[in-house]
Each structure stands twice: as structure tokens, then as C-alpha cells.
């Protein structure tokens, strides 16, 4: 099948579908598909302080992150609004992050400003590594993910194709929406706070130390009344005359 590309928006240039989006979605749900996440950038953080540093900067508990364990995290502004959404995994020496491509430069710039005297080094390695949605049923962070050197990307894709079908963003987005996982630049705006989007106890750890924006998150959580709330609507397609 010929790939249909996304023509505009944050996913511009990514594969939209291969001509049979419903079939692709079923394969993805069954764990029998993979996808190229062309719309994602890859950032690495090295250095002894990488986990404690990102623990302090984000909403997630990362101090004792186990190697190979994927986590979702947010960076908030001082008023608790969502600024960045990160997906992270540590391999024991490098903390790997993938995020929306159009947010990568701003994220790297922010992290560079927050280094101070800490032993960390931040680098955008998107030209060297790609992100794939690997075969397998979806996990809590939208994976399983595979970070692949671009020199091995073609061979990895061909290996996946031997026993799995390739799908596009249409199938990925349908799976994400059905699971209720909010996405930066799609369900968020400049006023969004984590309490509105289902991020609590997923991207936001509720029992960790202070981070920027925590006061808003805690206050709204204790009051139990977020200004807005993301909900899932199921429409069956029928019409009443």
C-alpha cells in the first residue's frame, strides 16, 4: 500500500495511513503492528546528576528510575500550565527522551539554562536516532517504544515487517484517544493544567518533592474542581430523524 502523509500540523511529514486505516487500527490494538514516529525528536541527557536533576525539574519521580523503564513526565510553568510533555527511559548511563519535534529546540534551550553547576550534558540526537512504536500491545505511556540508530533503521523496519504490519498516525491516534492519553499540542492549550487532562498519577507523581507549578496541581487536586476536564465521548454514528 502507498503511504499517505500528514500534510499539516505537528505531525506534518509523518505517515497518516497506508490505505486501510481500520485494518491498521485493529492490527495495532492486537499488538501486531509497528509505526515510524517521524514526528518525534530524541534528546539525551548524560552525567551523574541526570536523574536527580530531571526529578527536580519535572512532575515525575525519576530519582530511582530503573534502567529500561519508560516514564511520562511534564514540565510546568510557575502557574502550573503544561509546557512540555516528555517520554523518558534510562539505560544506566544515558537518559533518553522523546518529545514532539516542534518542541525539541525549546526544550533543549530550557534544559541548558537550568544546568547550573550540575554534572549533566544535554544533546538533541534526532539526526542520529529515530523512535519507533514497536510491535506489542500498548502500555501506559503509549509504547512499547524502540530507539534505533538511524544507521540501523532500514534493517529494523524490514525485520519488523517480516511478521508485523506497519501503521500510521491515524491508527496511533485512535488508540491514544481511546485510552484517554492526552497529547501536547492536541488536547492542550496555554491554559491547560495536569488536573484537567488525566495526567495525575501517570505523568504527575503525587508523592514527590517540589517542582515548578506543584502548588497549582496540589491546590486544584485538594479542591477537586479543575476548571475544565478532558472527557471521552463515544458516538455510535446513528442519526435520529
CSV table of C-alpha atoms in Angstrom, one decimal:
chain,number,residue,atom,x,y,z
A,1,UNK,CA,0.0,0.0,0.0
A,2,UNK,CA,1.1,3.6,-0.7
A,3,UNK,CA,1.7,5.7,2.4
A,4,UNK,CA,-0.4,8.8,2.8
A,5,UNK,CA,1.4,11.5,4.6
A,6,UNK,CA,0.2,14.1,7.1
A,7,UNK,CA,0.1,17.4,5.2
A,8,UNK,CA,0.0,19.9,8.1
A,9,UNK,CA,0.1,20.3,11.9
A,10,UNK,CA,2.5,18.9,14.4
A,11,UNK,CA,2.6,15.5,12.6
A,12,UNK,CA,3.4,17.0,9.2
A,13,UNK,CA,5.5,14.6,7.2
A,14,UNK,CA,4.6,11.6,9.2
A,15,UNK,CA,2.7,8.7,7.7
A,16,UNK,CA,-1.1,9.1,8.1
A,17,UNK,CA,-2.1,5.7,6.9
A,18,UNK,CA,-1.4,3.1,4.2
A,19,UNK,CA,-4.9,3.0,2.7
A,20,UNK,CA,-6.7,0.8,5.2
A,21,UNK,CA,-6.8,2.7,8.5
A,22,UNK,CA,-9.5,0.5,10.1
A,23,UNK,CA,-7.4,-2.7,9.4
A,24,UNK,CA,-4.3,-0.9,10.6
A,25,UNK,CA,-6.0,0.1,13.9
A,26,UNK,CA,-7.1,-3.5,14.6
A,27,UNK,CA,-3.6,-4.7,14.0
A,28,UNK,CA,-2.2,-2.1,16.4
A,29,UNK,CA,-4.7,-3.0,19.1
A,30,UNK,CA,-3.8,-6.7,18.7
A,31,UNK,CA,-0.1,-5.9,19.1
A,32,UNK,CA,0.7,-7.0,15.6
A,33,UNK,CA,1.8,-3.6,14.2
A,34,UNK,CA,4.6,-1.0,14.4
A,35,UNK,CA,5.0,2.6,13.3
A,36,UNK,CA,7.6,5.1,12.5
A,37,UNK,CA,7.3,8.1,14.8
A,38,UNK,CA,8.8,10.6,12.3
A,39,UNK,CA,7.1,13.4,14.3
A,40,UNK,CA,9.3,12.8,17.4
A,41,UNK,CA,12.7,14.2,18.4
A,42,UNK,CA,15.2,12.4,20.5
A,43,UNK,CA,17.2,14.1,23.3
A,44,UNK,CA,19.8,12.6,25.6
A,45,UNK,CA,21.0,13.6,29.0
A,46,UNK,CA,24.2,12.2,30.3
A,47,UNK,CA,26.1,12.8,33.6
A,48,UNK,CA,25.9,11.6,37.1
A,49,UNK,CA,23.2,14.1,38.1
A,50,UNK,CA,20.8,13.4,35.2
A,51,UNK,CA,18.1,11.6,37.2
A,52,UNK,CA,18.0,13.8,40.3
A,53,UNK,CA,18.1,16.8,38.0
A,54,UNK,CA,15.1,15.8,35.9
A,55,UNK,CA,13.4,14.6,39.1
A,56,UNK,CA,13.6,18.2,40.3
A,57,UNK,CA,12.5,19.8,37.0
A,58,UNK,CA,9.6,17.6,36.1
A,59,UNK,CA,6.4,16.3,37.6
A,60,UNK,CA,7.6,12.7,37.6
A,61,UNK,CA,9.5,10.7,40.3
A,62,UNK,CA,12.8,9.9,38.5
A,63,UNK,CA,15.4,9.7,41.2
A,64,UNK,CA,15.3,5.9,41.3
A,65,UNK,CA,14.2,5.2,37.7
A,66,UNK,CA,15.0,1.6,36.8
A,67,UNK,CA,17.0,1.0,33.6
A,68,UNK,CA,14.7,0.2,30.8
A,69,UNK,CA,11.6,1.5,32.5
A,70,UNK,CA,9.6,4.1,30.5
A,71,UNK,CA,8.0,7.1,32.2
A,72,UNK,CA,5.9,10.0,31.1
A,73,UNK,CA,6.7,13.4,32.7
A,74,UNK,CA,5.6,17.1,32.3
A,75,UNK,CA,7.4,20.4,32.7
A,76,UNK,CA,5.0,23.1,34.0
A,77,UNK,CA,5.3,26.8,34.2
A,78,UNK,CA,5.1,28.7,37.6
A,79,UNK,CA,1.3,28.8,37.3
A,80,UNK,CA,1.0,25.0,36.7
A,81,UNK,CA,0.3,25.2,33.0
A,82,UNK,CA,1.7,22.3,30.9
A,83,UNK,CA,4.7,23.5,28.8
A,84,UNK,CA,6.4,20.2,27.8
A,85,UNK,CA,5.5,16.5,27.7
A,86,UNK,CA,8.3,14.0,27.8
A,87,UNK,CA,8.7,10.3,27.5
A,88,UNK,CA,11.8,9.0,29.2
A,89,UNK,CA,13.9,5.9,29.7
A,90,UNK,CA,17.3,5.4,31.3
A,91,UNK,CA,19.8,2.8,30.2
A,92,UNK,CA,22.0,3.1,33.2
A,93,UNK,CA,24.3,5.8,31.8
A,94,UNK,CA,22.1,7.9,29.4
A,95,UNK,CA,18.6,9.3,30.0
A,96,UNK,CA,16.7,9.2,26.7
A,97,UNK,CA,13.8,11.5,26.0
A,98,UNK,CA,11.4,11.7,23.0
A,99,UNK,CA,9.1,14.6,22.6
A,100,UNK,CA,7.2,16.5,19.9
A,101,UNK,CA,9.5,17.6,17.1
A,102,UNK,CA,8.5,21.2,17.1
A,103,UNK,CA,9.1,21.4,20.9
A,104,UNK,CA,12.6,19.9,20.9
A,105,UNK,CA,14.6,23.1,20.4
A,106,UNK,CA,12.7,25.0,23.1
A,107,UNK,CA,13.1,22.1,25.5
A,108,UNK,CA,16.9,21.8,24.9
A,109,UNK,CA,17.2,25.6,25.4
A,110,UNK,CA,15.3,25.4,28.7
A,111,UNK,CA,17.3,22.5,30.0
A,112,UNK,CA,20.6,24.2,29.1
A,113,UNK,CA,19.5,27.2,31.2
A,114,UNK,CA,18.7,25.0,34.2
A,115,UNK,CA,22.0,23.1,34.3
A,116,UNK,CA,23.8,25.5,36.7
A,117,UNK,CA,26.8,23.6,38.2
A,118,UNK,CA,25.2,20.1,37.9
A,119,UNK,CA,27.0,17.3,36.1
A,120,UNK,CA,24.7,16.9,33.1
A,121,UNK,CA,25.0,17.3,29.4
A,122,UNK,CA,22.0,17.7,27.1
A,123,UNK,CA,22.0,16.9,23.4
A,124,UNK,CA,19.5,16.7,20.6
A,125,UNK,CA,20.4,13.4,18.8
A,126,UNK,CA,17.4,13.3,16.4
A,127,UNK,CA,19.8,13.1,13.4
A,128,UNK,CA,21.4,10.0,14.9
A,129,UNK,CA,18.4,8.2,16.5
A,130,UNK,CA,14.8,7.5,15.5
A,131,UNK,CA,11.8,6.5,17.5
A,132,UNK,CA,9.6,3.5,16.5
A,133,UNK,CA,6.4,2.4,18.1
A,134,UNK,CA,7.5,-1.2,18.4
A,135,UNK,CA,5.2,-4.3,18.0
A,136,UNK,CA,3.2,-5.2,21.0
A,137,UNK,CA,0.1,-4.2,22.8
A,138,UNK,CA,0.0,-0.6,24.1
A,139,UNK,CA,1.4,0.2,27.5
A,140,UNK,CA,0.6,3.1,29.9
A,141,UNK,CA,2.9,5.5,28.1
A,142,UNK,CA,1.8,4.7,24.5
A,143,UNK,CA,4.6,2.3,23.8
A,144,UNK,CA,6.3,-0.1,23.5
A,145,UNK,CA,9.0,2.2,22.0
A,146,UNK,CA,12.2,1.4,20.3
A,147,UNK,CA,15.1,3.9,20.0
A,148,UNK,CA,17.0,2.9,16.9
A,149,UNK,CA,20.3,4.3,15.4
A,150,UNK,CA,19.5,5.7,12.0
A,151,UNK,CA,22.2,3.6,10.5
A,152,UNK,CA,20.2,0.6,11.6
A,153,UNK,CA,16.7,2.0,10.9
A,154,UNK,CA,16.1,0.5,7.5
A,155,UNK,CA,17.1,-3.0,8.7
A,156,UNK,CA,15.0,-2.7,11.8
A,157,UNK,CA,11.9,-1.7,9.8
A,158,UNK,CA,12.5,-4.6,7.4
A,159,UNK,CA,12.8,-7.0,10.3
A,160,UNK,CA,9.6,-5.8,11.9
A,161,UNK,CA,7.8,-6.2,8.5
A,162,UNK,CA,8.6,-9.9,8.4
A,163,UNK,CA,5.9,-10.6,11.0
A,164,UNK,CA,4.1,-7.3,11.6
A,165,UNK,CA,2.3,-4.7,9.6
A,166,UNK,CA,3.2,-1.0,9.5
A,167,UNK,CA,0.6,1.5,10.5
A,168,UNK,CA,0.4,5.3,10.5
A,169,UNK,CA,-0.7,8.1,12.8
A,170,UNK,CA,-4.4,7.5,12.2
A,171,UNK,CA,-4.2,4.2,14.0
A,172,UNK,CA,-1.9,5.5,16.6
A,173,UNK,CA,-4.1,8.5,17.4
A,174,UNK,CA,-7.2,6.4,17.5
A,175,UNK,CA,-5.6,4.1,20.0
A,176,UNK,CA,-4.3,7.0,22.1
A,177,UNK,CA,-7.7,8.7,22.2
A,178,UNK,CA,-9.5,5.5,23.1
A,179,UNK,CA,-7.0,5.1,26.0
A,180,UNK,CA,-7.6,8.6,27.2
A,181,UNK,CA,-4.0,9.7,27.0
A,182,UNK,CA,-3.8,13.5,26.4
A,183,UNK,CA,-1.1,14.8,24.0
A,184,UNK,CA,0.7,18.1,24.0
A,185,UNK,CA,-0.3,20.3,21.1
A,186,UNK,CA,-3.5,18.4,20.6
A,187,UNK,CA,-5.6,18.4,23.8
A,188,UNK,CA,-3.6,21.2,25.4
A,189,UNK,CA,-3.6,24.9,25.2
A,190,UNK,CA,-1.8,27.7,27.0
A,191,UNK,CA,-4.2,27.4,30.0
A,192,UNK,CA,-4.0,23.6,30.4
A,193,UNK,CA,-3.1,22.2,33.8
A,194,UNK,CA,-2.4,18.5,34.5
A,195,UNK,CA,-5.6,18.1,36.6
A,196,UNK,CA,-7.8,18.7,33.6
A,197,UNK,CA,-6.1,16.1,31.3
A,198,UNK,CA,-5.9,12.9,33.3
A,199,UNK,CA,-2.2,13.3,34.0
A,200,UNK,CA,-2.4,12.8,37.7
A,201,UNK,CA,-0.7,9.5,38.9
A,202,UNK,CA,0.6,8.9,35.4
A,203,UNK,CA,2.7,11.8,34.2
A,204,UNK,CA,2.4,13.5,37.5
A,205,UNK,CA,3.6,11.7,40.6
A,206,UNK,CA,1.5,12.8,43.6
A,207,UNK,CA,4.1,11.9,46.3
A,208,UNK,CA,7.3,13.6,45.3
A,209,UNK,CA,9.1,16.8,46.3
A,210,UNK,CA,8.6,20.2,45.0
A,211,UNK,CA,8.7,21.2,41.3
A,212,UNK,CA,7.7,24.3,39.4
A,213,UNK,CA,3.9,24.5,39.2
A,214,UNK,CA,3.2,22.0,42.0
A,215,UNK,CA,1.3,24.4,44.1
A,216,UNK,CA,-1.4,24.7,41.4
A,217,UNK,CA,-1.6,21.0,40.9
A,218,UNK,CA,-1.9,20.3,44.7
A,219,UNK,CA,-4.5,23.1,45.3
A,220,UNK,CA,-6.8,22.0,42.4
A,221,UNK,CA,-6.4,18.4,43.5
A,222,UNK,CA,-7.4,19.1,47.1
A,223,UNK,CA,-10.4,21.2,46.0
A,224,UNK,CA,-11.4,18.6,43.5
A,225,UNK,CA,-12.7,21.1,41.0
A,226,UNK,CA,-10.4,21.6,37.9
A,227,UNK,CA,-11.6,24.5,35.7
A,228,UNK,CA,-12.1,22.1,32.8
A,229,UNK,CA,-11.9,18.3,32.3
A,230,UNK,CA,-11.0,16.2,29.3
A,231,UNK,CA,-13.7,13.6,28.7
A,232,UNK,CA,-14.2,10.8,26.2
A,233,UNK,CA,-17.3,10.9,24.0
A,234,UNK,CA,-18.4,7.7,22.3
A,235,UNK,CA,-20.6,8.4,19.2
A,236,UNK,CA,-22.2,5.4,17.6
A,237,UNK,CA,-22.9,7.2,14.3
A,238,UNK,CA,-26.6,6.7,14.3
A,239,UNK,CA,-29.0,9.6,13.4
A,240,UNK,CA,-32.4,10.4,14.6
A,241,UNK,CA,-34.7,12.0,12.1
